[in-house]
PDB file of C-alpha atoms in Angstrom:
ATOM      1  CA  MET A 205       5.673  14.002 -28.319  1.00  0.00           C
ATOM      2  CA  LYS A 206       4.776  17.629 -28.871  1.00  0.00           C
ATOM      3  CA  HIS A 207       2.531  19.221 -26.283  1.00  0.00           C
ATOM      4  CA  GLU A 208      -0.005  21.788 -27.342  1.00  0.00           C
ATOM      5  CA  ILE A 209      -0.197  24.742 -24.985  1.00  0.00           C
ATOM      6  CA  PRO A 210      -3.876  25.682 -24.724  1.00  0.00           C
ATOM      7  CA  LYS A 211      -4.829  29.219 -25.657  1.00  0.00           C
ATOM      8  CA  LEU A 212      -6.531  31.139 -22.867  1.00  0.00           C
ATOM      9  CA  ASP A 213      -8.986  33.993 -23.083  1.00  0.00           C
ATOM     10  CA  ALA A 214      -8.821  37.078 -20.847  1.00  0.00           C
ATOM     11  CA  ASN A 215     -10.546  35.298 -17.941  1.00  0.00           C
ATOM     12  CA  GLY A 216      -8.163  32.340 -18.158  1.00  0.00           C
ATOM     13  CA  LEU A 217      -5.120  34.610 -18.225  1.00  0.00           C
ATOM     14  CA  ARG A 218      -6.512  36.610 -15.299  1.00  0.00           C
ATOM     15  CA  GLN A 219      -6.976  33.391 -13.338  1.00  0.00           C
ATOM     16  CA  PHE A 220      -3.444  32.268 -14.296  1.00  0.00           C
ATOM     17  CA  GLY A 221      -1.942  35.515 -12.974  1.00  0.00           C
ATOM     18  CA  LEU A 222      -3.896  35.482  -9.723  1.00  0.00           C
ATOM     19  CA  VAL A 223      -3.353  31.787  -8.973  1.00  0.00           C
ATOM     20  CA  THR A 224       0.343  31.829  -9.890  1.00  0.00           C
ATOM     21  CA  GLY A 225       0.954  34.915  -7.757  1.00  0.00           C
ATOM     22  CA  ALA A 226      -0.957  33.432  -4.827  1.00  0.00           C
ATOM     23  CA  ILE A 227       0.949  30.147  -4.997  1.00  0.00           C
ATOM     24  CA  ILE A 228       4.295  31.977  -5.093  1.00  0.00           C
ATOM     25  CA  ALA A 229       3.259  34.137  -2.123  1.00  0.00           C
ATOM     26  CA  VAL A 230       1.989  31.229  -0.026  1.00  0.00           C
ATOM     27  CA  LEU A 231       4.893  28.882  -0.784  1.00  0.00           C
ATOM     28  CA  PHE A 232       7.807  31.304  -0.616  1.00  0.00           C
ATOM     29  CA  GLY A 233       6.293  33.908   1.695  1.00  0.00           C
ATOM     30  CA  LEU A 234       4.666  31.657   4.301  1.00  0.00           C
ATOM     31  CA  PHE A 235       5.264  27.918   3.969  1.00  0.00           C
ATOM     32  CA  PHE A 236       9.015  27.628   3.304  1.00  0.00           C
ATOM     33  CA  PRO A 237      10.052  30.325   5.824  1.00  0.00           C
ATOM     34  CA  TYR A 238       7.888  28.647   8.475  1.00  0.00           C
ATOM     35  CA  LEU A 239       9.133  25.164   7.567  1.00  0.00           C
ATOM     36  CA  PHE A 240      12.827  26.098   7.635  1.00  0.00           C
ATOM     37  CA  GLU A 241      12.500  28.681  10.432  1.00  0.00           C
ATOM     38  CA  ARG A 242      13.800  31.508   8.252  1.00  0.00           C
ATOM     39  CA  PRO A 243      12.861  35.200   8.277  1.00  0.00           C
ATOM     40  CA  TRP A 244       9.718  36.149   6.369  1.00  0.00           C
ATOM     41  CA  PRO A 245      10.765  37.522   2.949  1.00  0.00           C
ATOM     42  CA  ILE A 246       8.970  40.394   1.271  1.00  0.00           C
ATOM     43  CA  TRP A 247       9.756  39.517  -2.368  1.00  0.00           C
ATOM     44  CA  PRO A 248       7.014  36.836  -2.778  1.00  0.00           C
ATOM     45  CA  TRP A 249       4.401  39.383  -1.764  1.00  0.00           C
ATOM     46  CA  ILE A 250       5.792  41.895  -4.254  1.00  0.00           C
ATOM     47  CA  VAL A 251       5.631  39.236  -7.000  1.00  0.00           C
ATOM     48  CA  PHE A 252       2.052  38.472  -5.971  1.00  0.00           C
ATOM     49  CA  ALA A 253       1.087  42.155  -6.015  1.00  0.00           C
ATOM     50  CA  VAL A 254       2.647  42.685  -9.456  1.00  0.00           C
ATOM     51  CA  LEU A 255       1.039  39.560 -10.947  1.00  0.00           C
ATOM     52  CA  ALA A 256      -2.344  40.288  -9.372  1.00  0.00           C
ATOM     53  CA  ALA A 257      -2.355  43.897 -10.578  1.00  0.00           C
ATOM     54  CA  TRP A 258      -1.173  42.819 -14.024  1.00  0.00           C
ATOM     55  CA  ALA A 259      -3.854  40.114 -14.203  1.00  0.00           C
ATOM     56  CA  LEU A 260      -6.609  42.482 -13.121  1.00  0.00           C
ATOM     57  CA  ILE A 261      -5.594  45.464 -15.277  1.00  0.00           C
ATOM     58  CA  ALA A 262      -4.372  43.883 -18.539  1.00  0.00           C
ATOM     59  CA  PRO A 263      -4.772  40.098 -18.538  1.00  0.00           C
ATOM     60  CA  LYS A 264      -4.199  39.690 -22.306  1.00  0.00           C
ATOM     61  CA  THR A 265      -0.633  40.977 -21.920  1.00  0.00           C
ATOM     62  CA  LEU A 266       0.143  37.989 -19.653  1.00  0.00           C
ATOM     63  CA  GLU A 267       0.122  35.690 -22.715  1.00  0.00           C
ATOM     64  CA  PRO A 268       3.964  35.587 -23.131  1.00  0.00           C
ATOM     65  CA  VAL A 269       4.428  34.920 -19.403  1.00  0.00           C
ATOM     66  CA  TYR A 270       1.838  32.126 -19.578  1.00  0.00           C
ATOM     67  CA  GLN A 271       3.463  30.585 -22.682  1.00  0.00           C
ATOM     68  CA  GLY A 272       6.903  30.655 -21.042  1.00  0.00           C
ATOM     69  CA  TRP A 273       5.545  29.196 -17.812  1.00  0.00           C
ATOM     70  CA  MET A 274       3.905  26.342 -19.716  1.00  0.00           C
ATOM     71  CA  ARG A 275       7.101  25.634 -21.690  1.00  0.00           C
ATOM     72  CA  VAL A 276       9.074  25.438 -18.438  1.00  0.00           C
ATOM     73  CA  GLY A 277       6.438  23.086 -17.005  1.00  0.00           C
ATOM     74  CA  ILE A 278       6.589  20.824 -20.065  1.00  0.00           C
ATOM     75  CA  ALA A 279      10.407  20.708 -19.889  1.00  0.00           C
ATOM     76  CA  ILE A 280      10.346  19.867 -16.172  1.00  0.00           C
ATOM     77  CA  GLY A 281       7.734  17.180 -16.854  1.00  0.00           C
ATOM     78  CA  LYS A 282       9.932  15.565 -19.522  1.00  0.00           C
ATOM     79  CA  ILE A 283      12.755  15.335 -17.000  1.00  0.00           C
ATOM     80  CA  THR A 284      10.844  14.267 -13.882  1.00  0.00           C
ATOM     81  CA  THR A 285       8.393  11.771 -15.417  1.00  0.00           C
ATOM     82  CA  PRO A 286      11.023   9.108 -16.257  1.00  0.00           C
ATOM     83  CA  ILE A 287      12.643   9.599 -12.854  1.00  0.00           C
ATOM     84  CA  VAL A 288       9.348   9.183 -10.972  1.00  0.00           C
ATOM     85  CA  LEU A 289       8.284   6.170 -13.045  1.00  0.00           C
ATOM     86  CA  THR A 290      11.678   4.524 -12.512  1.00  0.00           C
ATOM     87  CA  LEU A 291      11.362   5.015  -8.752  1.00  0.00           C
ATOM     88  CA  VAL A 292       7.818   3.588  -8.776  1.00  0.00           C
ATOM     89  CA  PHE A 293       9.074   0.556 -10.693  1.00  0.00           C
ATOM     90  CA  ILE A 294      12.013   0.015  -8.343  1.00  0.00           C
ATOM     91  CA  ILE A 295       9.946   0.500  -5.163  1.00  0.00           C
ATOM     92  CA  ALA A 296       6.643  -1.153  -6.124  1.00  0.00           C
ATOM     93  CA  ILE A 297       7.167  -3.746  -8.865  1.00  0.00           C
ATOM     94  CA  LEU A 298      10.755  -4.956  -8.599  1.00  0.00           C
ATOM     95  CA  PRO A 299      10.572  -6.316  -5.001  1.00  0.00           C
ATOM     96  CA  GLY A 300       7.498  -8.394  -5.851  1.00  0.00           C
ATOM     97  CA  ALA A 301       9.188  -9.778  -8.953  1.00  0.00           C
ATOM     98  CA  ILE A 302      12.298 -10.689  -6.985  1.00  0.00           C
ATOM     99  CA  ILE A 303      10.221 -12.433  -4.296  1.00  0.00           C
ATOM    100  CA  LEU A 304       8.293 -14.412  -6.932  1.00  0.00           C
ATOM    101  CA  ARG A 305      11.512 -15.365  -8.713  1.00  0.00           C
ATOM    102  CA  LEU A 306      13.193 -16.515  -5.483  1.00  0.00           C
ATOM    103  CA  SER A 307      10.134 -18.516  -4.389  1.00  0.00           C
ATOM    104  CA  ARG A 308       9.816 -20.011  -7.901  1.00  0.00           C
ATOM    105  CA  LYS A 309       6.150 -19.019  -8.130  1.00  0.00           C
ATOM    106  CA  ASP A 310       4.535 -18.858 -11.567  1.00  0.00           C
ATOM    107  CA  PRO A 311       1.261 -16.934 -11.136  1.00  0.00           C
ATOM    108  CA  MET A 312       0.788 -16.685 -14.916  1.00  0.00           C
ATOM    109  CA  ARG A 313       1.263 -20.459 -15.344  1.00  0.00           C
ATOM    110  CA  ARG A 314       3.793 -19.972 -18.126  1.00  0.00           C
ATOM    111  CA  LYS A 315       5.229 -23.499 -18.002  1.00  0.00           C
ATOM    112  CA  PHE A 316       4.040 -25.331 -21.087  1.00  0.00           C
ATOM    113  CA  ASP A 317       3.132 -29.018 -21.073  1.00  0.00           C
ATOM    114  CA  GLY A 318       2.433 -30.295 -24.573  1.00  0.00           C
ATOM    115  CA  THR A 319       0.387 -33.274 -23.358  1.00  0.00           C
ATOM    116  CA  ALA A 320      -1.868 -31.406 -20.943  1.00  0.00           C
ATOM    117  CA  THR A 321      -5.000 -29.475 -21.738  1.00  0.00           C
ATOM    118  CA  TYR A 322      -5.179 -25.842 -20.770  1.00  0.00           C
ATOM    119  CA  ARG A 323      -8.939 -25.593 -20.747  1.00  0.00           C
ATOM    120  CA  ILE A 324     -10.241 -24.571 -17.337  1.00  0.00           C
ATOM    121  CA  LYS A 325     -13.723 -25.903 -16.714  1.00  0.00           C
ATOM    122  CA  SER A 326     -16.187 -23.300 -15.578  1.00  0.00           C
ATOM    123  CA  ARG A 327     -18.305 -23.754 -12.481  1.00  0.00           C
ATOM    124  CA  GLN A 328     -22.012 -24.084 -12.982  1.00  0.00           C
ATOM    125  CA  PRO A 329     -23.690 -21.251 -11.055  1.00  0.00           C
ATOM    126  CA  SER A 330     -26.098 -22.337  -8.376  1.00  0.00           C
ATOM    127  CA  VAL A 331     -29.778 -21.397  -8.249  1.00  0.00           C
ATOM    128  CA  LYS A 332     -28.981 -19.117  -5.298  1.00  0.00           C
ATOM    129  CA  ASN A 333     -27.078 -16.790  -7.661  1.00  0.00           C
ATOM    130  CA  LEU A 334     -30.260 -16.089  -9.611  1.00  0.00           C
ATOM    131  CA  GLU A 335     -32.359 -15.075  -6.608  1.00  0.00           C
ATOM    132  CA  LYS A 336     -30.808 -11.617  -6.302  1.00  0.00           C
ATOM    133  CA  PRO A 337     -28.882 -10.922  -9.494  1.00  0.00           C
ATOM    134  CA  TYR A 338     -28.138  -7.289  -8.579  1.00  0.00           C
TER     135      TYR A 338
END
């Protein structure tokens, strides 16, 4: 499936530059050094300053950076989506299926009996249900 990268106007590109720079600064300049007890690097703040200045002065020239960033994001998404969905299947669905198979439960009632009827009679609602319908 081909993903369309949306075109952004000057305000959108300005926002892209500011937000991307801020995220890089916060993650790599504050969060990761604090988390791993490392020295505080200066390079994330330089990247933030360059991106912020670029976004404020000439946002339209950020278009190639934005396009490249989106292409990288799409490529990463194509790789990680199957991995995440496989893990969700293995962790959430597979154990339940194994338990049902071992206990011989058939919640969908898939066993077919040619002589039986499969019509389930409905219950007649009582008058109480009509007193307060909502």
